[in-house]
Amino acid sequence: MFAKILIANRGEIACRVIRTARKMGVRCVAVYSDADAKAMHVAMADEAVHIGPSPVGESYLRGDKMVAAALATGAQAIHPGYGFLSENPDFVDQVTAAGLTFIGPSAASIRAMGLKDAAKRLMEKASVPVVPGYHGEAQEIVLLASKAREIGYPVLIKARAGGGGKGMRRVEHPDDFSEALSGARREAKAAFGDDRVLVEKYVDKPRHIEVQVFGDNFGNVVHLYERDCSAQRRHQKVIEEAPAPGMTPALRKAMTEAAVKAAKAISYSGAGTIEFIVDASQGLKADRFWFMEMNTRLQVEHPVTEMVTGTDLVEWQLRVAAGEKLPKTQGDIQLSGHAFEARIYAEDAAKGFLPATGTLHHLKFPDATPEGATIRIETGVRAGDAISPFYDPMIAKLVVHGKDRPAALDALGSALAQTEIAGSTVNTAFLAALAADADFSAGDIDTSLIGRHQEALTVVPPPSGETVAAAALAASGAGAQVPSDDPWSSLSGYAHFHMVARRTRLRHGEEDILARVSVRQDGRFEVALSAPYEGVNSHDLRASPRLARWPGHVTVFEGATSYNFAVPDPLAKADEAAAASDTLRAPMPGLVKLVRVGKGDAVTKGQPLLILEAMKMEHTIAAPHDGVIAEIAVEGAQVSDGTVLVRFAEQDQG
């Protein structure tokens, strides 16, 4: 076994590899760009090497820097993770030429499966079923249009290189073929530097079902059953599960045998995935699946396979790369229960899944699941980390396992409802809505499910009055998670003739909200909200919803939905109002701690007038303009928000 390996990746997958390597007694070298200098994977590793600026082209895609870092630190092997250089055969050649071991397949295997058209021709020779279509080299538009007519519309134009839905167009009618082809070629060229395409029959109700395979250097290949990855948005996976719902023994046998045959055809070693497209229009049938492509690396969704087979695929990768045989034979690998993986992204589902950035000011993952279920969190971030615009915006993978699909689905919904993230827009509400969707729950899924139901899955109901009231309490310093010694809580004591109160302003989206928070004599809080929220709500701190306060904001969590409220700076508001007024009012309730000027004093704009103590902090109240003090508050006075602290003498207009 290796003594030390370098991980040529970042984030969640780097952390995942480190955990297994540490368990096996293998030391790890991390690499990092400028943006990742304080990242979680860097902190977890035994040592770390800086590899360049934040853009991937200057850091994580630089194979020469990876090899140099491995040699400099004495690493014996390089684990590529997924993405970046993981399926780059030239990088494999660089690694092996340097006398290092690549923890993955050979460069020849990667090249054999690297282009969709060549891979499909290879699979046809190996008697693996492929989607009916044209996979040839010729690219003349007349030929491609002719092949499309032979195949029969609708057809799918696909870039032969890359993936993720780029360079892909569905064409319903021959008249639309030319324009669709041009668009696919432009997109493919921009994304992959290769504008060549293939044309295939479009499957009406496609399921994306893939088989995990694993080979060693002794000619052994096994499968670890299938995963269903049909829940996709923009051709990218969102929730994966194992085993596939509705899978029949006949289809599983045919599909797994085809997957093993495909891997053996290229003498495959290491972890790989054979992806199939399945026509589910008439149920799952053994003669209605076709090879789509092979991913010659570890998949993002590998944890669901680990959960249902009781394996550690990263450990297998290390052992096979170190020259060992596969840890298990096919007969040793059994299915147990059901697992789901939900990808939690910083993205705005309601805006077409637009990626988001931000700082994760609050990050809390579930600590409980329904009885009999287990949960696993795969992440590469911590509270306080920033979501960088340079890299994939995935925050975490939430993985659950139950005795069967209903139990696992229940655990998934429960785990999503307990997840709390504040500081960036996230997709937890969308994931929870998808998990609760009637068709998804029933296992009636295909790759178009999210698209058909997208509006219902992404709509976010407006916050309730209770939610707004909770946000107002938190903004005033009286919401959930407030310690018992908080000075605002002390305002629940004596008040002469009236309840101590303060005004709080919030902003939710484009809506401005005014709330008046009062402390009752019984210690409870009363919140009066402006329209359109109804009435007055009484709240006890012990019954407040889950929430998080972070700079300038409050986030309230209702199940998997988070509501973000901006909280304007009361001092800034006070300054703005006072600048055009002859009075200066308290922006919040508090104690007049110190008075620095007296009646009749001439003051200048910005000059400190008094100190107001509130919420354990001292706030300096400064003059909003030049003037003469006519009246000023008494030192030691307890004031509510809106109380006149300073009155200026009228200016001589003569």
XYZ file of C-alpha atoms in Angstrom:
654
model
C 0.000 0.000 0.000
C 1.079 3.593 -0.678
C 2.610 5.555 2.180
C 1.567 8.932 0.725
C -0.716 10.081 -2.071
C -1.490 13.458 -3.623
C -5.111 14.400 -4.310
C -5.346 16.392 -7.535
C -8.686 17.929 -6.630
C -10.466 20.112 -4.116
C -13.592 20.413 -1.979
C -15.907 17.551 -1.132
C -14.186 14.791 -3.110
C -10.756 15.700 -1.717
C -12.166 15.479 1.815
C -13.822 12.171 0.946
C -10.549 10.645 -0.261
C -8.654 11.946 2.777
C -11.080 10.260 5.195
C -10.601 6.821 3.657
C -6.853 7.238 3.183
C -6.459 8.237 6.828
C -8.419 5.144 7.878
C -5.958 3.052 5.864
C -2.883 4.778 7.317
C -2.050 6.588 4.062
C -0.804 10.185 4.327
C -2.363 12.790 2.021
C -1.045 15.832 0.193
C -3.633 18.460 -0.745
C -3.290 21.056 -3.474
C -4.936 24.462 -3.411
C -5.426 27.617 -5.427
C -5.475 31.159 -4.065
C -9.233 30.887 -3.419
C -8.788 27.652 -1.450
C -5.922 28.634 0.845
C -8.102 28.115 3.938
C -10.353 25.402 2.513
C -11.486 22.372 4.475
C -9.525 19.871 2.371
C -6.341 21.831 2.997
C -6.919 21.767 6.751
C -7.670 18.030 6.709
C -4.604 16.946 4.720
C -1.235 16.047 6.223
C 0.424 18.662 4.022
C -0.623 21.026 1.253
C 0.935 22.620 -1.829
C -0.108 25.896 -3.449
C -0.605 25.422 -7.207
C -1.579 28.836 -8.504
C -4.304 31.464 -8.990
C -8.008 30.772 -8.532
C -9.054 30.134 -12.189
C -9.008 26.382 -12.853
C -6.945 26.810 -16.006
C -4.131 28.197 -13.890
C -4.406 25.717 -11.023
C -6.558 22.565 -10.888
C -6.242 21.852 -14.618
C -2.451 22.132 -14.582
C -1.247 18.546 -14.695
C 2.384 19.632 -14.638
C 1.860 21.379 -11.309
C 0.174 18.288 -9.859
C 3.052 16.039 -10.850
C 5.636 18.533 -9.575
C 3.823 18.781 -6.222
C 3.687 14.992 -5.901
C 7.393 14.622 -6.625
C 8.338 17.468 -4.277
C 6.396 15.971 -1.367
C 7.383 12.357 -1.927
C 3.899 11.154 -2.854
C 3.865 7.821 -4.658
C 0.493 8.122 -6.379
C -2.085 10.694 -7.482
C -5.827 10.388 -6.907
C -7.712 12.574 -9.421
C -11.119 12.656 -7.706
C -13.785 13.538 -10.261
C -13.944 16.410 -12.722
C -10.847 18.457 -13.562
C -8.112 16.025 -14.716
C -9.828 12.770 -13.744
C -10.635 11.691 -17.327
C -7.685 13.307 -19.088
C -5.511 10.557 -20.632
C -2.660 13.004 -21.257
C -2.527 13.650 -17.506
C -2.362 9.901 -16.870
C 0.604 9.749 -19.243
C 2.269 12.624 -17.354
C 1.780 10.831 -14.041
C 3.138 7.488 -15.184
C 6.037 9.093 -17.085
C 7.112 10.676 -13.788
C 7.259 7.244 -12.153
C 4.060 7.822 -10.172
C 0.905 5.708 -9.987
C -2.377 7.064 -11.303
C -5.215 5.915 -9.020
C -7.619 5.129 -11.820
C -7.795 3.438 -15.220
C -5.103 3.407 -17.862
C -4.773 6.190 -20.415
C -5.761 3.688 -23.114
C -9.044 2.857 -21.336
C -9.871 6.531 -20.904
C -9.151 7.240 -24.564
C -11.293 4.296 -25.665
C -14.314 5.748 -23.872
C -13.477 9.444 -24.186
C -15.493 10.180 -27.334
C -19.114 9.059 -27.505
C -19.069 8.020 -31.157
C -15.921 5.913 -30.895
C -17.114 4.385 -27.623
C -20.419 3.370 -29.166
C -18.716 1.765 -32.135
C -16.547 -0.160 -29.681
C -19.605 -1.260 -27.701
C -21.340 -2.450 -30.859
C -18.339 -4.712 -31.534
C -18.573 -6.016 -27.948
C -22.296 -6.801 -28.426
C -23.383 -4.172 -25.923
C -26.688 -2.588 -27.047
C -26.382 1.041 -28.187
C -29.055 3.615 -28.996
C -30.126 3.403 -32.662
C -28.388 6.235 -34.465
C -25.473 7.518 -36.486
C -22.070 7.366 -34.770
C -19.810 7.785 -37.788
C -16.987 10.173 -38.568
C -18.566 12.017 -41.535
C -20.151 15.306 -40.475
C -21.652 16.794 -43.640
C -25.049 18.324 -42.910
C -26.694 16.525 -45.836
C -25.498 13.160 -44.498
C -26.533 13.923 -40.916
C -29.999 15.092 -42.021
C -30.363 11.946 -44.120
C -29.421 9.752 -41.151
C -31.939 11.596 -38.988
C -34.712 10.747 -41.468
C -33.609 7.100 -41.479
C -33.631 6.952 -37.681
C -37.039 8.620 -37.490
C -38.040 11.790 -35.660
C -37.790 12.895 -32.933
C -34.001 12.629 -32.847
C -31.331 13.844 -30.475
C -28.224 15.659 -31.688
C -25.380 15.170 -29.192
C -21.832 16.447 -28.984
C -19.471 13.500 -29.285
C -17.188 14.987 -26.612
C -18.020 16.075 -23.071
C -21.348 15.869 -21.300
C -23.621 17.782 -18.905
C -26.168 18.457 -21.657
C -23.873 20.811 -23.576
C -24.088 20.485 -27.356
C -27.375 18.617 -27.131
C -30.590 19.383 -29.052
C -33.861 17.511 -29.413
C -35.328 17.853 -32.922
C -39.009 17.119 -33.591
C -39.233 17.883 -37.315
C -36.873 17.755 -40.355
C -37.376 21.483 -40.983
C -35.754 22.252 -37.615
C -32.729 20.001 -38.076
C -30.341 22.515 -39.668
C -30.818 25.199 -37.038
C -30.583 22.690 -34.173
C -27.393 21.227 -35.631
C -25.791 24.677 -35.874
C -26.675 25.442 -32.263
C -25.367 22.105 -31.001
C -22.111 22.540 -32.901
C -21.524 26.068 -31.586
C -22.154 24.970 -28.019
C -19.975 21.854 -28.358
C -17.129 23.859 -29.853
C -17.257 26.400 -27.046
C -17.465 23.787 -24.292
C -15.180 21.025 -25.559
C -13.218 22.446 -28.489
C -14.843 19.801 -30.730
C -17.958 20.520 -32.799
C -18.519 16.987 -34.108
C -21.830 15.367 -33.216
C -23.741 12.126 -33.390
C -27.452 11.670 -34.101
C -29.612 9.241 -32.148
C -33.209 8.186 -31.785
C -34.913 10.231 -29.077
C -36.352 8.007 -26.350
C -39.814 9.249 -25.353
C -39.691 8.394 -21.638
C -35.991 8.035 -20.876
C -34.631 6.740 -17.601
C -30.957 7.286 -16.800
C -29.782 4.107 -15.098
C -26.090 3.426 -14.601
C -24.099 0.451 -13.353
C -21.095 0.761 -11.058
C -18.266 -1.470 -12.284
C -14.873 -2.169 -10.811
C -11.871 -3.905 -12.336
C -8.389 -4.838 -11.220
C -5.101 -5.498 -13.002
C -5.670 -9.258 -12.997
C -8.570 -9.270 -15.440
C -11.289 -9.341 -12.781
C -14.362 -7.129 -13.241
C -17.427 -6.974 -10.987
C -20.527 -4.829 -10.853
C -21.995 -3.243 -7.734
C -25.527 -3.032 -9.112
C -27.269 0.007 -10.504
C -28.117 3.596 -9.631
C -30.994 5.618 -10.997
C -30.015 9.175 -11.916
C -33.139 10.185 -13.851
C -33.952 13.164 -11.614
C -32.094 15.822 -13.586
C -32.318 19.525 -14.260
C -30.577 20.933 -17.322
C -29.270 17.411 -18.004
C -27.470 17.439 -14.654
C -28.238 15.037 -11.813
C -30.008 16.280 -8.693
C -31.155 13.262 -6.673
C -29.695 9.799 -7.277
C -30.792 6.530 -5.756
C -29.898 2.847 -5.549
C -31.311 0.471 -6.481
C -33.399 1.788 -9.401
C -37.130 1.864 -8.605
C -39.133 -0.704 -10.531
C -36.028 -2.632 -11.554
C -36.888 -6.168 -12.703
C -34.604 -9.191 -12.230
C -34.466 -9.680 -16.009
C -33.396 -6.090 -16.747
C -30.888 -6.035 -13.893
C -29.285 -9.247 -15.170
C -29.100 -7.986 -18.754
C -27.849 -4.541 -17.775
C -25.175 -5.634 -15.290
C -23.898 -8.299 -17.682
C -23.643 -5.690 -20.448
C -21.786 -3.329 -18.090
C -19.222 -5.963 -17.127
C -18.821 -6.884 -20.799
C -18.194 -3.213 -21.656
C -15.523 -2.866 -18.959
C -13.777 -6.062 -20.005
C -13.748 -4.912 -23.638
C -11.251 -2.195 -22.688
C -9.370 -4.167 -19.972
C -10.683 -1.738 -17.389
C -9.045 -1.295 -13.992
C -10.427 0.848 -11.199
C -13.823 2.430 -10.552
C -16.022 3.166 -13.536
C -19.647 3.697 -14.451
C -21.503 2.420 -17.495
C -24.423 4.741 -18.202
C -27.503 3.433 -19.983
C -30.588 5.110 -21.383
C -33.726 3.070 -20.700
C -37.075 3.408 -22.476
C -39.611 3.378 -19.620
C -42.667 4.141 -21.785
C -43.899 0.566 -21.347
C -42.217 -0.272 -18.044
C -38.669 -1.530 -17.572
C -37.937 -4.271 -20.102
C -34.753 -6.234 -20.717
C -34.685 -5.330 -24.420
C -35.241 -1.578 -23.981
C -31.916 -0.294 -22.650
C -28.909 1.062 -24.531
C -25.335 2.077 -23.781
C -24.942 5.832 -23.502
C -21.402 6.436 -22.269
C -18.807 5.358 -19.724
C -17.401 7.556 -16.982
C -13.865 6.367 -16.392
C -13.629 7.666 -12.840
C -15.396 7.696 -9.495
C -18.869 9.240 -9.774
C -20.238 12.065 -7.640
C -23.094 9.754 -6.621
C -20.910 6.807 -5.564
C -22.042 7.024 -1.896
C -25.472 5.526 -2.682
C -23.753 2.434 -4.057
C -21.554 2.259 -0.972
C -24.611 2.479 1.283
C -26.503 -0.394 -0.359
C -23.491 -2.687 -0.854
C -21.502 -1.998 2.322
C -18.345 -1.102 0.415
C -15.814 1.721 0.424
C -15.078 2.419 -3.241
C -12.221 4.798 -2.473
C -10.534 2.038 -0.464
C -11.000 -0.289 -3.434
C -9.413 2.336 -5.687
C -6.336 2.564 -3.491
C -5.982 -1.187 -3.147
C -6.355 -1.905 -6.871
C -3.956 0.912 -7.824
C -1.440 -0.509 -5.327
C -1.529 -3.835 -7.175
C -4.011 -5.801 -5.069
C -6.859 -7.917 -6.404
C -10.486 -6.823 -5.973
C -11.508 -7.100 -2.293
C -14.687 -9.028 -3.191
C -15.914 -11.419 -5.841
C -19.262 -10.928 -7.559
C -20.942 -13.427 -5.270
C -19.806 -11.476 -2.190
C -21.574 -8.271 -3.262
C -25.179 -8.085 -2.110
C -27.832 -5.359 -2.133
C -29.207 -4.175 1.203
C -31.946 -1.570 1.598
C -32.309 1.649 -0.385
C -30.292 4.875 -0.525
C -30.766 8.417 -1.857
C -28.272 11.201 -2.466
C -29.445 14.815 -2.750
C -27.001 17.407 -4.072
C -27.253 20.625 -2.085
C -26.189 23.537 -4.277
C -25.815 27.262 -3.839
C -28.317 28.108 -6.556
C -31.662 29.825 -7.078
C -34.105 27.167 -8.282
C -36.820 29.766 -8.884
C -34.530 31.589 -11.321
C -33.722 28.651 -13.557
C -31.244 27.141 -11.082
C -28.949 30.134 -11.422
C -25.705 29.500 -9.465
C -25.264 31.636 -6.364
C -22.326 32.774 -4.285
C -22.018 34.020 -0.731
C -20.529 33.222 2.653
C -21.937 30.321 4.644
C -22.542 32.295 7.827
C -24.680 29.493 9.247
C -24.322 25.819 8.315
C -26.045 23.036 10.216
C -26.635 19.526 8.937
C -29.140 17.027 10.385
C -28.302 15.241 13.609
C -31.283 12.874 13.629
C -33.142 10.659 11.169
C -36.192 8.401 11.473
C -35.590 5.202 13.410
C -33.808 2.553 11.395
C -32.372 5.019 8.859
C -28.830 6.315 8.591
C -27.510 9.589 7.247
C -24.195 10.583 5.739
C -22.992 14.069 4.865
C -20.311 14.553 2.225
C -19.066 18.120 2.182
C -15.970 20.203 1.662
C -17.104 23.371 3.416
C -17.610 24.647 6.942
C -19.519 27.523 8.486
C -17.756 30.733 7.502
C -16.486 29.412 4.146
C -17.266 31.296 0.953
C -18.946 29.846 -2.135
C -16.521 30.911 -4.831
C -17.566 31.887 -8.359
C -14.541 29.956 -9.645
C -15.823 26.456 -8.868
C -18.885 24.218 -8.784
C -21.407 25.637 -6.273
C -22.147 22.298 -4.572
C -22.239 22.696 -0.790
C -22.829 19.102 0.242
C -24.227 15.721 -0.676
C -26.885 14.530 1.745
C -27.030 10.715 1.664
C -29.617 8.573 3.484
C -30.209 4.832 3.760
C -33.329 2.964 4.850
C -34.640 -0.577 4.875
C -36.644 0.102 1.688
C -37.455 2.969 -0.676
C -40.338 4.467 1.364
C -38.201 4.436 4.530
C -35.243 6.011 2.724
C -37.488 8.640 1.115
C -38.937 9.506 4.523
C -35.404 9.880 5.888
C -34.454 12.113 2.954
C -37.377 14.453 3.574
C -36.608 14.569 7.289
C -32.925 15.294 6.706
C -33.632 18.096 4.220
C -36.088 19.676 6.670
C -33.371 19.744 9.349
C -30.686 21.270 7.120
C -29.988 24.945 7.852
C -27.883 27.117 5.547
C -27.749 30.909 5.669
C -25.605 33.340 3.714
C -26.362 32.090 0.206
C -29.437 31.055 -1.757
C -29.666 27.247 -1.700
C -31.833 24.541 -3.294
C -32.980 22.618 -0.199
C -36.633 23.639 -0.656
C -36.549 22.435 -4.264
C -34.987 19.122 -3.242
C -37.633 18.611 -0.566
C -40.403 19.422 -3.043
C -38.953 16.925 -5.519
C -38.682 14.229 -2.857
C -42.349 14.829 -1.970
C -43.555 14.952 -5.601
C -46.242 12.325 -6.202
C -44.579 10.863 -9.308
C -41.127 10.817 -7.738
C -42.466 9.242 -4.559
C -44.137 6.530 -6.619
C -40.911 5.860 -8.536
C -42.531 7.012 -11.787
C -39.560 9.066 -12.918
C -37.775 9.947 -16.126
C -35.289 12.604 -17.174
C -38.094 15.058 -18.034
C -39.838 14.890 -14.657
C -38.297 18.053 -13.220
C -38.893 19.985 -16.430
C -42.581 19.026 -16.463
C -43.102 19.936 -12.812
C -40.540 22.727 -12.536
C -42.943 25.554 -11.721
C -44.563 23.628 -8.874
C -41.212 22.361 -7.593
C -39.548 25.777 -7.505
C -42.330 28.049 -6.275
C -41.682 29.428 -2.799
C -44.755 30.545 -0.830
C -44.526 33.989 0.788
C -43.500 33.990 4.438
C -46.291 33.673 6.959
C -46.962 36.287 9.606
C -45.407 33.955 12.169
C -42.210 33.781 10.089
C -42.017 37.564 9.706
C -42.688 38.023 13.413
C -39.869 35.618 14.251
C -37.530 37.558 11.959
C -38.555 40.822 13.626
C -37.852 39.346 17.060
C -34.424 38.226 15.945
C -33.665 41.569 14.311
C -34.584 43.294 17.570
C -32.294 40.979 19.513
C -35.128 38.985 21.049
C -35.492 36.014 18.692
C -34.481 32.409 19.062
C -30.968 31.567 20.193
C -30.801 34.716 22.348
C -28.947 34.014 25.634
C -30.816 34.654 28.853
C -28.478 37.466 29.859
C -29.154 39.448 26.664
C -29.756 43.106 27.648
C -32.828 43.355 25.405
C -34.373 40.549 27.455
C -33.820 42.673 30.536
C -36.279 45.171 29.068
C -39.068 42.800 30.062
C -38.848 44.357 33.506
C -40.481 47.537 34.788
C -41.898 50.098 32.359
C -43.926 53.052 33.631
C -47.525 53.022 32.272
C -46.640 51.232 28.988
C -44.798 48.263 27.494
C -41.201 48.867 26.428
C -41.229 48.755 22.635
C -39.053 49.247 19.621
C -39.601 49.507 15.904
C -37.857 47.102 13.545
C -37.584 47.317 9.784
C -37.092 44.297 7.546
C -36.802 43.749 3.832
C -37.863 40.523 2.129
C -37.193 40.560 -1.598
C -38.701 43.814 -2.811
C -40.993 44.180 0.198
C -40.344 46.550 3.098
C -41.835 45.435 6.407
C -42.293 47.490 9.554
C -42.721 45.702 12.874
C -43.208 46.989 16.398
C -41.834 44.673 19.069
C -43.108 45.087 22.627
C -42.154 43.272 25.820
C -45.139 42.303 27.932
C -45.113 42.165 31.718
C -45.201 38.346 31.604
C -41.910 38.345 29.674
C -43.435 37.375 26.346
C -43.017 39.388 23.168
C -45.735 41.043 21.171
C -45.112 41.814 17.494
C -47.337 44.131 15.488
C -46.740 43.851 11.731
C -47.491 46.246 8.909
C -49.781 45.232 6.025
C -50.271 42.758 4.442
C -49.452 40.708 7.523
C -52.310 40.395 9.933
C -52.715 41.533 13.475
C -50.528 41.113 16.476
C -48.627 37.947 17.277
C -47.469 36.990 20.761
C -44.327 34.926 20.986
C -42.379 33.143 23.663
C -38.665 32.731 23.010
C -38.876 29.033 23.826
C -41.380 28.536 20.979
C -39.594 30.577 18.329
C -38.826 28.961 14.946
C -35.342 27.939 13.898
C -33.397 30.936 12.679
C -29.949 32.358 12.157
C -28.708 35.909 12.472
C -25.823 36.996 10.260
C -24.424 40.402 9.249
C -27.303 42.569 8.117
C -29.730 39.635 7.812
C -31.964 37.141 9.560
C -32.833 33.756 8.049
C -35.854 31.838 9.321
C -36.108 28.128 8.527
C -39.461 26.479 7.907
C -38.783 22.846 7.088
C -36.444 22.810 4.095
C -37.417 26.378 3.092
C -35.341 29.320 4.239
C -36.620 32.907 4.276
C -33.982 35.631 4.185
C -34.715 39.069 5.608
C -32.395 42.039 5.252
C -32.179 44.161 8.401
C -31.366 47.825 7.701
C -28.820 49.370 10.037
C -30.879 51.394 12.532
C -28.051 53.839 13.100
C -27.770 54.486 9.369
C -31.531 55.016 9.190
C -31.396 57.363 12.135
C -28.593 59.386 10.573
C -30.499 59.616 7.301
C -33.660 60.845 8.998
C -31.870 63.182 11.364
C -29.960 64.914 8.606
C -33.159 66.606 7.536
C -34.605 67.157 11.009
C -34.186 69.375 14.058
C -34.516 66.347 16.338
C -32.377 63.268 16.819
C -34.270 60.145 17.937
C -33.113 56.876 19.469
C -32.713 54.235 16.733
C -33.261 51.461 19.294
C -34.193 51.027 22.948
C -31.280 51.386 25.341
C -29.533 53.202 28.140
C -28.070 56.711 27.752
C -24.613 55.772 28.989
C -22.735 59.025 28.519
C -23.629 62.581 27.479
C -20.752 64.539 25.969
C -22.332 67.961 25.309
C -24.765 70.262 27.093
C -27.607 72.653 26.405
C -26.441 75.710 24.450
C -23.327 74.025 23.037
C -22.538 74.583 19.368
C -21.710 71.315 17.604
C -20.503 70.330 14.153
C -21.641 67.546 11.853
C -20.218 64.166 12.936
C -19.340 65.332 16.475
C -20.148 62.651 19.144
C -23.073 63.809 21.286
C -23.843 60.819 23.511
C -23.334 57.061 23.948
C -26.369 54.745 23.781
C -25.887 51.260 25.209
C -28.063 48.566 23.637
C -27.719 44.817 23.010
C -24.382 44.629 24.880
C -22.867 47.264 22.600
C -22.183 50.977 22.877
C -23.421 53.079 19.957
C -22.121 56.573 19.405
C -24.820 59.064 18.469
C -23.250 61.837 16.415
C -24.536 65.205 15.211
C -26.196 64.852 11.789
C -25.421 68.481 10.943
C -24.005 71.669 12.436
C -26.200 73.293 15.085
C -26.819 74.411 18.671
C -28.123 71.997 21.331
C -31.522 73.126 22.696
C -32.264 69.939 24.707
C -30.430 66.671 25.299
C -31.281 63.434 27.095
C -30.291 62.885 30.693
C -27.384 60.566 31.376
C -28.593 57.261 32.846
C -32.058 57.456 31.251
C -33.621 54.298 29.783
C -35.223 55.159 26.431
C -37.333 53.309 23.875
C -36.761 53.521 20.150
C -38.043 56.768 18.670
C -37.462 58.745 21.870
C -36.112 62.249 21.187
C -32.524 62.296 22.389
C -31.441 65.691 21.081
C -33.337 68.758 19.978
C -31.523 71.487 18.056
C -32.246 75.202 18.319
C -34.032 76.633 15.307
C -31.628 78.008 12.727
C -31.590 81.774 12.171
C -33.045 82.217 8.695
C -32.165 85.911 8.590
